[in-house]
C-alpha positions as CSV (number, residue, x, y, z in Angstrom):
1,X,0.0,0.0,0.0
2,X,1.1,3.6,-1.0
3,X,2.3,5.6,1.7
4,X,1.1,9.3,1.6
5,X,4.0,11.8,1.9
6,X,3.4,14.8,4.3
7,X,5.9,17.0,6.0
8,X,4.5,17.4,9.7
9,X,2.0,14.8,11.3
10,X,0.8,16.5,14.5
11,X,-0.8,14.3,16.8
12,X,-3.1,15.9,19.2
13,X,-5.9,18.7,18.2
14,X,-5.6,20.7,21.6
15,X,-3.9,24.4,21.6
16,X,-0.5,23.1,21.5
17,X,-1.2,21.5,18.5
18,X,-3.4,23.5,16.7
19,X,-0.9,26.5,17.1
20,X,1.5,24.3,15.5
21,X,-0.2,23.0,12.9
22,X,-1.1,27.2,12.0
23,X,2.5,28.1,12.5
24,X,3.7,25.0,10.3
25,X,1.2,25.6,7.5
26,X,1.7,29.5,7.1
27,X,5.4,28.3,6.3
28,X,4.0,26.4,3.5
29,X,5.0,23.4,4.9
30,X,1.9,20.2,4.4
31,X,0.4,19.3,7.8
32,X,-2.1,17.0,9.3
33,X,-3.6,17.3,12.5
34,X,-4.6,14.1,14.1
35,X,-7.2,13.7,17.6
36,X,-8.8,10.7,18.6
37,X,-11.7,13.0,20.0
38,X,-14.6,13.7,18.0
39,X,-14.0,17.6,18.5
40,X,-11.2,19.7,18.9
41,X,-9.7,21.5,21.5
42,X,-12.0,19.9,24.2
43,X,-10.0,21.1,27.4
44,X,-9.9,24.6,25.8
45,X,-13.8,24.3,25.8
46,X,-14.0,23.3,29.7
47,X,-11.5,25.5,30.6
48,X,-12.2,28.9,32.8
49,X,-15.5,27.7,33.7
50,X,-16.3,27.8,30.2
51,X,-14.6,31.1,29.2
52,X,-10.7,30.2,29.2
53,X,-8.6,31.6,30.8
54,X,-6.5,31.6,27.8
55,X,-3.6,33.9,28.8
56,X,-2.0,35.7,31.8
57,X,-0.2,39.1,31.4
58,X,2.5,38.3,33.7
59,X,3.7,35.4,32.1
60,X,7.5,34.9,32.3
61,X,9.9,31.7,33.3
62,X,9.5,32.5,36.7
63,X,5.8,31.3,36.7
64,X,6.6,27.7,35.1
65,X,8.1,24.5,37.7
66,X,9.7,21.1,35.8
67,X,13.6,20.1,36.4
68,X,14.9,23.5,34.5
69,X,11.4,26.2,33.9
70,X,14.4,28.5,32.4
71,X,14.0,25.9,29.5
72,X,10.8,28.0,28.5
73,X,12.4,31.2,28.5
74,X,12.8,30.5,24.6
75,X,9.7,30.2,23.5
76,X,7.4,32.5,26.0
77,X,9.9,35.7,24.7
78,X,9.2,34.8,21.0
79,X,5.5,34.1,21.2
80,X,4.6,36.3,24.2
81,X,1.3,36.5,25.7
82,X,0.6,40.1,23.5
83,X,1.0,38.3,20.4
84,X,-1.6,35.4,21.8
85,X,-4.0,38.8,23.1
86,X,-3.4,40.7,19.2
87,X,-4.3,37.3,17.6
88,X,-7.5,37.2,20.2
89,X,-8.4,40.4,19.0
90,X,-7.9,40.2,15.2
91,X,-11.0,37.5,15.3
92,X,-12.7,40.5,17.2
93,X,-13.2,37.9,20.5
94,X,-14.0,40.1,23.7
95,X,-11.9,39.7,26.5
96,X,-11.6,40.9,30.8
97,X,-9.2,40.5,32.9
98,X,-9.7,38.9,36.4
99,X,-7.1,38.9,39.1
100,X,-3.8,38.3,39.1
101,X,-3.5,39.6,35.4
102,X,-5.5,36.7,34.2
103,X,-7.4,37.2,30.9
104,X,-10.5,35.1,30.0
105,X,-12.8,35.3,27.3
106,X,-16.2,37.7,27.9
107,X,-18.5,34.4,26.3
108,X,-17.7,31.2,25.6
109,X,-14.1,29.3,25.3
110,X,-15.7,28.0,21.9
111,X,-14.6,31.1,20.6
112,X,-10.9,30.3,21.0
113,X,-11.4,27.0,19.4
114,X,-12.8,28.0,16.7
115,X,-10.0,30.8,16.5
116,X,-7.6,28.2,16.4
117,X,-9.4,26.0,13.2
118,X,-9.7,29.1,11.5
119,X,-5.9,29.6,11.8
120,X,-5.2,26.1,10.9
121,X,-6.9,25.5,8.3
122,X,-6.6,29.5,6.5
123,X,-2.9,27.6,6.6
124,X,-3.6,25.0,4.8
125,X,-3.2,22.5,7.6
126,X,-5.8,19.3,7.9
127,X,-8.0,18.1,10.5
128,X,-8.6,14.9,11.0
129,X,-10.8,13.5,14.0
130,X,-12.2,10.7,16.0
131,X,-8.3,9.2,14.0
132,X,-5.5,7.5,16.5
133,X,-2.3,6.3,15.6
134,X,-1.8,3.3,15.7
135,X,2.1,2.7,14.6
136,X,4.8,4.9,14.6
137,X,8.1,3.8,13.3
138,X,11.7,5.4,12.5
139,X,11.0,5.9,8.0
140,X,13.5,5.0,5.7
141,X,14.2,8.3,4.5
142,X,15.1,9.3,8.2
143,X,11.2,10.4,8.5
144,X,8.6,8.6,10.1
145,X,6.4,5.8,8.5
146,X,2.7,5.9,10.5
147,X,-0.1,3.7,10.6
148,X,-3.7,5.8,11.4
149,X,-6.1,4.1,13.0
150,X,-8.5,4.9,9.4
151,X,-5.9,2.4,8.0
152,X,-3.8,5.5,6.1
153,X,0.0,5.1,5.9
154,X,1.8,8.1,5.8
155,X,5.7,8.7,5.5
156,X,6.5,12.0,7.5
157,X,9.3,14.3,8.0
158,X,8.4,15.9,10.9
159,X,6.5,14.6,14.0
160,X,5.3,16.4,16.6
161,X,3.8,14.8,19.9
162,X,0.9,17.4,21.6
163,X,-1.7,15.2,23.1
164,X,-0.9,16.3,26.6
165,X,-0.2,14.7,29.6
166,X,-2.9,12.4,32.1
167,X,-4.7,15.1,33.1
168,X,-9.1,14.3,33.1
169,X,-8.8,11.1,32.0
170,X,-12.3,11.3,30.9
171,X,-11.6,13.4,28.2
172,X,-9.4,10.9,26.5
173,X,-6.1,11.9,28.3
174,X,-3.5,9.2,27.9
175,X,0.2,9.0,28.2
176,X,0.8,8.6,24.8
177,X,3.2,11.4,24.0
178,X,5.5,10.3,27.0
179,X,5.2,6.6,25.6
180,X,6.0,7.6,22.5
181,X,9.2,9.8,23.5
182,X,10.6,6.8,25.2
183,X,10.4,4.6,22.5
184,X,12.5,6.6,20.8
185,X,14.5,7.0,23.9
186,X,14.2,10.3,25.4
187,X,13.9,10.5,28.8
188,X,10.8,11.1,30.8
189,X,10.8,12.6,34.4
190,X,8.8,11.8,36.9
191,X,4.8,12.7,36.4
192,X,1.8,13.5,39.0
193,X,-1.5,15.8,39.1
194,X,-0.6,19.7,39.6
195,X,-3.2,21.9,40.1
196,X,-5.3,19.7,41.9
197,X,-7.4,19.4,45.3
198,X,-5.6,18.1,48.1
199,X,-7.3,15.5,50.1
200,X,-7.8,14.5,54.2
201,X,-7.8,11.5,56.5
202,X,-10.9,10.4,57.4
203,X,-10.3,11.5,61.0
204,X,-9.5,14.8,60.2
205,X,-12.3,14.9,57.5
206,X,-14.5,13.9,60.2
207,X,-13.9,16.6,62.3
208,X,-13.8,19.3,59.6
209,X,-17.2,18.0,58.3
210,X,-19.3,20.9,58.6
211,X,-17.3,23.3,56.6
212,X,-17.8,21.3,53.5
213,X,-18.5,24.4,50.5
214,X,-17.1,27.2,53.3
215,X,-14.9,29.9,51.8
216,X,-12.1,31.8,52.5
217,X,-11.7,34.2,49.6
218,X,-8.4,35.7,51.3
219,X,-5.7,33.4,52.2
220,X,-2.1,32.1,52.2
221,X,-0.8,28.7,51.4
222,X,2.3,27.6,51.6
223,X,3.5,24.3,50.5
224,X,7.5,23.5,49.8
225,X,8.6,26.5,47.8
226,X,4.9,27.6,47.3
227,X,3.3,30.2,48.4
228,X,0.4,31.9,47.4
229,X,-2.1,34.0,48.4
230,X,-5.3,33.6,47.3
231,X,-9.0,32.1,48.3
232,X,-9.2,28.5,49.6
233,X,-12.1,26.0,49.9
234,X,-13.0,23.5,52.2
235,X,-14.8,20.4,50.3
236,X,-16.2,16.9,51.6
237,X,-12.5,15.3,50.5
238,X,-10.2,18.2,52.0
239,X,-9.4,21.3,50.5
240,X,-9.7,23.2,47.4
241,X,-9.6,26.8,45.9
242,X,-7.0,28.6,44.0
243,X,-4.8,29.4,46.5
244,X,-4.7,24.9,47.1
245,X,-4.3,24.1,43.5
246,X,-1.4,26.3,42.9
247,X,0.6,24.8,46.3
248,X,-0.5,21.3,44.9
249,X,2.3,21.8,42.7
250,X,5.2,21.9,45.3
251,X,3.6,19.4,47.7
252,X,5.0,15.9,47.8
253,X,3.8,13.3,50.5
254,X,4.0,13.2,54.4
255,X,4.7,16.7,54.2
256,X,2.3,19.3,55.6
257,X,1.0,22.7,54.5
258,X,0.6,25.8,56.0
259,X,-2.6,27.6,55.8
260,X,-3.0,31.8,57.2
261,X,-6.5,32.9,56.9
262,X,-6.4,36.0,58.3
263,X,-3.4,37.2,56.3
264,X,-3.4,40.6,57.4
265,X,-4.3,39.8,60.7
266,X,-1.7,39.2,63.4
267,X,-4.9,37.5,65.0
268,X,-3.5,36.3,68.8
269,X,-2.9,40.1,69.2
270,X,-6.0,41.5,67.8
271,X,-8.1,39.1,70.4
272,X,-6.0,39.9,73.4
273,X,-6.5,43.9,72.7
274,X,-10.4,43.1,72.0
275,X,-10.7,41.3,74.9
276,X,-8.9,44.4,77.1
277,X,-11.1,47.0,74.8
278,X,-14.9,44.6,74.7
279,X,-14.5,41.6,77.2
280,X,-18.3,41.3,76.7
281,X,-18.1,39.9,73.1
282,X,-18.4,36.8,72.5
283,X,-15.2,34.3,70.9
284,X,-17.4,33.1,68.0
285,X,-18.4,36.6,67.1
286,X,-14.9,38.5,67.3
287,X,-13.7,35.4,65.4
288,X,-16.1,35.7,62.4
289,X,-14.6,39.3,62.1
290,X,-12.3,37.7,60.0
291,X,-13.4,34.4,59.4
292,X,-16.3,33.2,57.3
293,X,-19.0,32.4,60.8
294,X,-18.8,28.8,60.3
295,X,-15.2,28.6,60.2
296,X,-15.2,30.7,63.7
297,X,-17.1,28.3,65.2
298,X,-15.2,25.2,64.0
299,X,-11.7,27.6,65.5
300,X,-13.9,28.1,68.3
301,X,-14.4,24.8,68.9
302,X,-11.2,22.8,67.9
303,X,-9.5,25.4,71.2
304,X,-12.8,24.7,73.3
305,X,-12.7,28.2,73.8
306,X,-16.6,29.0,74.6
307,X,-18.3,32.1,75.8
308,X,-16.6,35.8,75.9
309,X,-13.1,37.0,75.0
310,X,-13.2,37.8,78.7
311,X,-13.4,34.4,80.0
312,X,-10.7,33.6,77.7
313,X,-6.7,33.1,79.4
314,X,-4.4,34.9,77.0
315,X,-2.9,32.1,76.3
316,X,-6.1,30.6,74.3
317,X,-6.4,33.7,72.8
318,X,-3.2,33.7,71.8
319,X,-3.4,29.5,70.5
320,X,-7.0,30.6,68.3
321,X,-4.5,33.0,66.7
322,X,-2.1,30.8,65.5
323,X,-4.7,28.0,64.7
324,X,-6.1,30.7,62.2
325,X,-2.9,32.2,61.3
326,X,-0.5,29.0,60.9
327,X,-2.6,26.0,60.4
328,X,-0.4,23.6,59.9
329,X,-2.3,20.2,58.4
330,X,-0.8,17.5,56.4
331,X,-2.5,16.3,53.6
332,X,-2.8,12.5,52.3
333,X,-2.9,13.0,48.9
334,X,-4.6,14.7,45.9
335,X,-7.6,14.2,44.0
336,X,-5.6,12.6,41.2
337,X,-5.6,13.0,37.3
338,X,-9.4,12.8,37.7
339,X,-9.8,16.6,38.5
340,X,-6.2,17.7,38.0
341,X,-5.8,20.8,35.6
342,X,-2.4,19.5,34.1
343,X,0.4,16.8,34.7
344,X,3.5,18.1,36.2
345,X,6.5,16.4,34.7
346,X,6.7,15.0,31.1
347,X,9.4,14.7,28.7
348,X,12.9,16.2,30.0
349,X,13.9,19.3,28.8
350,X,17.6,18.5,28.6
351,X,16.4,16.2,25.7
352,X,15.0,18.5,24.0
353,X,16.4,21.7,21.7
354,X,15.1,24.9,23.7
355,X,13.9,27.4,20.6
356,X,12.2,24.8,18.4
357,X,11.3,21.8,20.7
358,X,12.7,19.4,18.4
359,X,14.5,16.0,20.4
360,X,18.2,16.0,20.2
361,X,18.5,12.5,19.7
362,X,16.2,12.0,17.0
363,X,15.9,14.3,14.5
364,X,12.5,15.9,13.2
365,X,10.6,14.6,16.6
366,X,9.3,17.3,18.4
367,X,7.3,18.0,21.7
368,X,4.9,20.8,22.9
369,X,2.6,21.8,25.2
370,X,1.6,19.8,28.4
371,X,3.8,16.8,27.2
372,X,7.0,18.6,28.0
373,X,7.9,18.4,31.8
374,X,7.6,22.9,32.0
375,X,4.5,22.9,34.3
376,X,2.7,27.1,34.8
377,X,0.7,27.8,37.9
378,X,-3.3,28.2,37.5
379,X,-4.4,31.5,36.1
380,X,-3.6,31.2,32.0
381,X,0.4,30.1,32.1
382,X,0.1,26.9,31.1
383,X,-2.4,28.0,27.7
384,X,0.2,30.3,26.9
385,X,3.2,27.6,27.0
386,X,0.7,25.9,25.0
387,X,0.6,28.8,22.5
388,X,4.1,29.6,22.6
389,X,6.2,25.8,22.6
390,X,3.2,25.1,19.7
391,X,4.4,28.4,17.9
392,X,8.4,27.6,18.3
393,X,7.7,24.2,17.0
394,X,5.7,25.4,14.0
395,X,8.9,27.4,13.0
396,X,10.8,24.4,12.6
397,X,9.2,21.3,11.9
């Protein structure tokens, strides 16, 4: 059977891929884009609650964890997050920013997929759906010879592995692109869910049981060589929010984290100065001063401080402050891939050429996106590695 000759195969439709497979095609190379989904850029679609948060304007190496984040210095400066923002707005897609510089579409996240087809196929790239691969093997020409799973053999030049990392499962994530990698024998670091809910013990879950969908929109976590400040959750399983996801990233097993929230409250002090200045009020009340009123009680409770501030020793006073202010708990795990955002880990960087993403040992393989291990905390970094590794790639393959 004929093989049909094509100079880039990219396998995965997502916005790594896609960007590619626009970038390739405007340099006149001839690409196919292969998904085994029946729709493209599914976790684009999902993503921001359905508005994607497709960029952040603060993106920079410094923002990015894996065994050298330097390694996506490259790529960010080239394709920067105002090149991703004018492309947004030449399709005349209306955008807001949110916190922390993160930008997210005014209606749907559809509008970015479609965005990226556009760009694709205006390129002259092809999409091909609901099609897997099935073979991949080194061509005789130094390409690639692949077997589709629509029973098409194609000889490549240029491959290009973007179908992500584990992440949601249920959307079809596999670990393809880091099977593939090692059979052609790069090296793949360690992988595990980032951006993901941490979980409890059952004793601890137990005990924290009422607070289940309770709040804190203003907090600090600190986990390893994380720490950010933003708003945590409490769920059934442990603890979520975005302040949780983003520490996810740094914390390993048997280590705890450390939870303030009341960050701008130096909270022992302000209870022994309340209780000299309004003895008459009551723990539970001066507590939800700063805490949402369930969450007082539960502080309350956990010290068995009951009744006024006055009937409080200052030492009490002084142990409700630094349960509030530097909760210490330790975690027995994460959710898993089933809710994390994005794999940390992937293939290694140091096997991989830094401005065009192509492998060092093999020639004319290349890896983008989520498949690389260069991992972006929550708030639009990792959309924008997507845009910018699937960019550098497109230059070159």
């Amino acid at each position: 059977m004929t093989s049909e000759v094509l100079d880039v195969l990219i396998v995965g439709a997502g916005a790594a891929g896609m960007m590619c497979a626009a970038a390739a095609g405007k340099r006149g190379r001839s690409v196919l884009v292969v998904d085994h989904a029946r729709d493209p850029g599914e976790k684009i679609r999902i993503s921001g609650g359905g508005r994607c948060n497709f960029t952040n304007l603060g993106c920079g190496p410094h923002a990015f964890l894996g065994e050298n984040p330097r390694f996506a210095a490259s790529a960010l400066s080239r394709y920067t997050q105002h090149d991703f923002i004018a492309l947004v707005n030449r399709y005349g897609i209306g955008w807001h920013e949110k916190t922390l510089g993160q930008l997210f579409c005014d209606d749907s996240a559809k509008a970015i997929v479609a965005l990226l087809v556009r760009e694709l196929k205006g390129a002259g790239a092809t999409l091909s759906l609901g099609t897997s691969v099935e073979t991949v093997e080194d061509g005789p020409d130094g390409g690639f010879a692949v077997t589709l799973s629509d029973g098409r053999r194609l000889a490549v030049a240029a491959l290009v592995l973007a179908t992500g990392g584990k992440s949601i499962p249920k959307m079809g994530a596999t670990s393809w692109a880091y099977d593939t990698a090692r059979s052609f024998g790069l090296r793949v670091t360690d992988t595990r869910p980032a951006l993901v809910p941490l979980t409890f013990e059952t004793g601890l879950l137990e005990r924290l049981k009422p607070l289940a969908g309770v709040a804190q929109p203003d907090a600090v976590v600190k986990a390893g060589a994380g720490r950010f400040r933003e708003g945590v959750l409490f769920t059934h399983r442990g603890l979520s929010g975005p302040a949780v996801l983003q520490v996810s990233s740094y914390w390993r097993e048997g280590e705890a984290i450390e939870v303030d929230l009341a960050p701008d409250l130096d909270l022992g002090t302000v209870l022994k100065a309340r209780k000299r200045a309004a003895g008459r009020q009551g723990v539970v009340t001066a507590l939800a001063e700063a805490l949402p009123r369930r969450l007082a009680e539960r502080v309350a409770e956990e010290a068995e401080a009951t009744g006024t501030l006055a009937d409080q020793p200052d030492a009490r006073l002084a142990a409700l402050g630094e349960a509030v202010n530097r909760w210490r708990v330790k975690p027995v795990g994460s959710e898993g891939y089933r809710t994390a955002e994005v794999t940390l880990g992937g293939v290694a960087t140091d096997e991989l050429n830094q401005k065009t993403l192509e492998a060092r040992r093999r020639p004319g393989l290349f890896v983008i996106g989520e498949a690389v291990d260069i991992t972006g905390w929550l708030g639009g970094y990792n959309f924008q590695w997507a845009w910018s590794s699937g960019w550098a790639a497109g230059q070159a393959c």
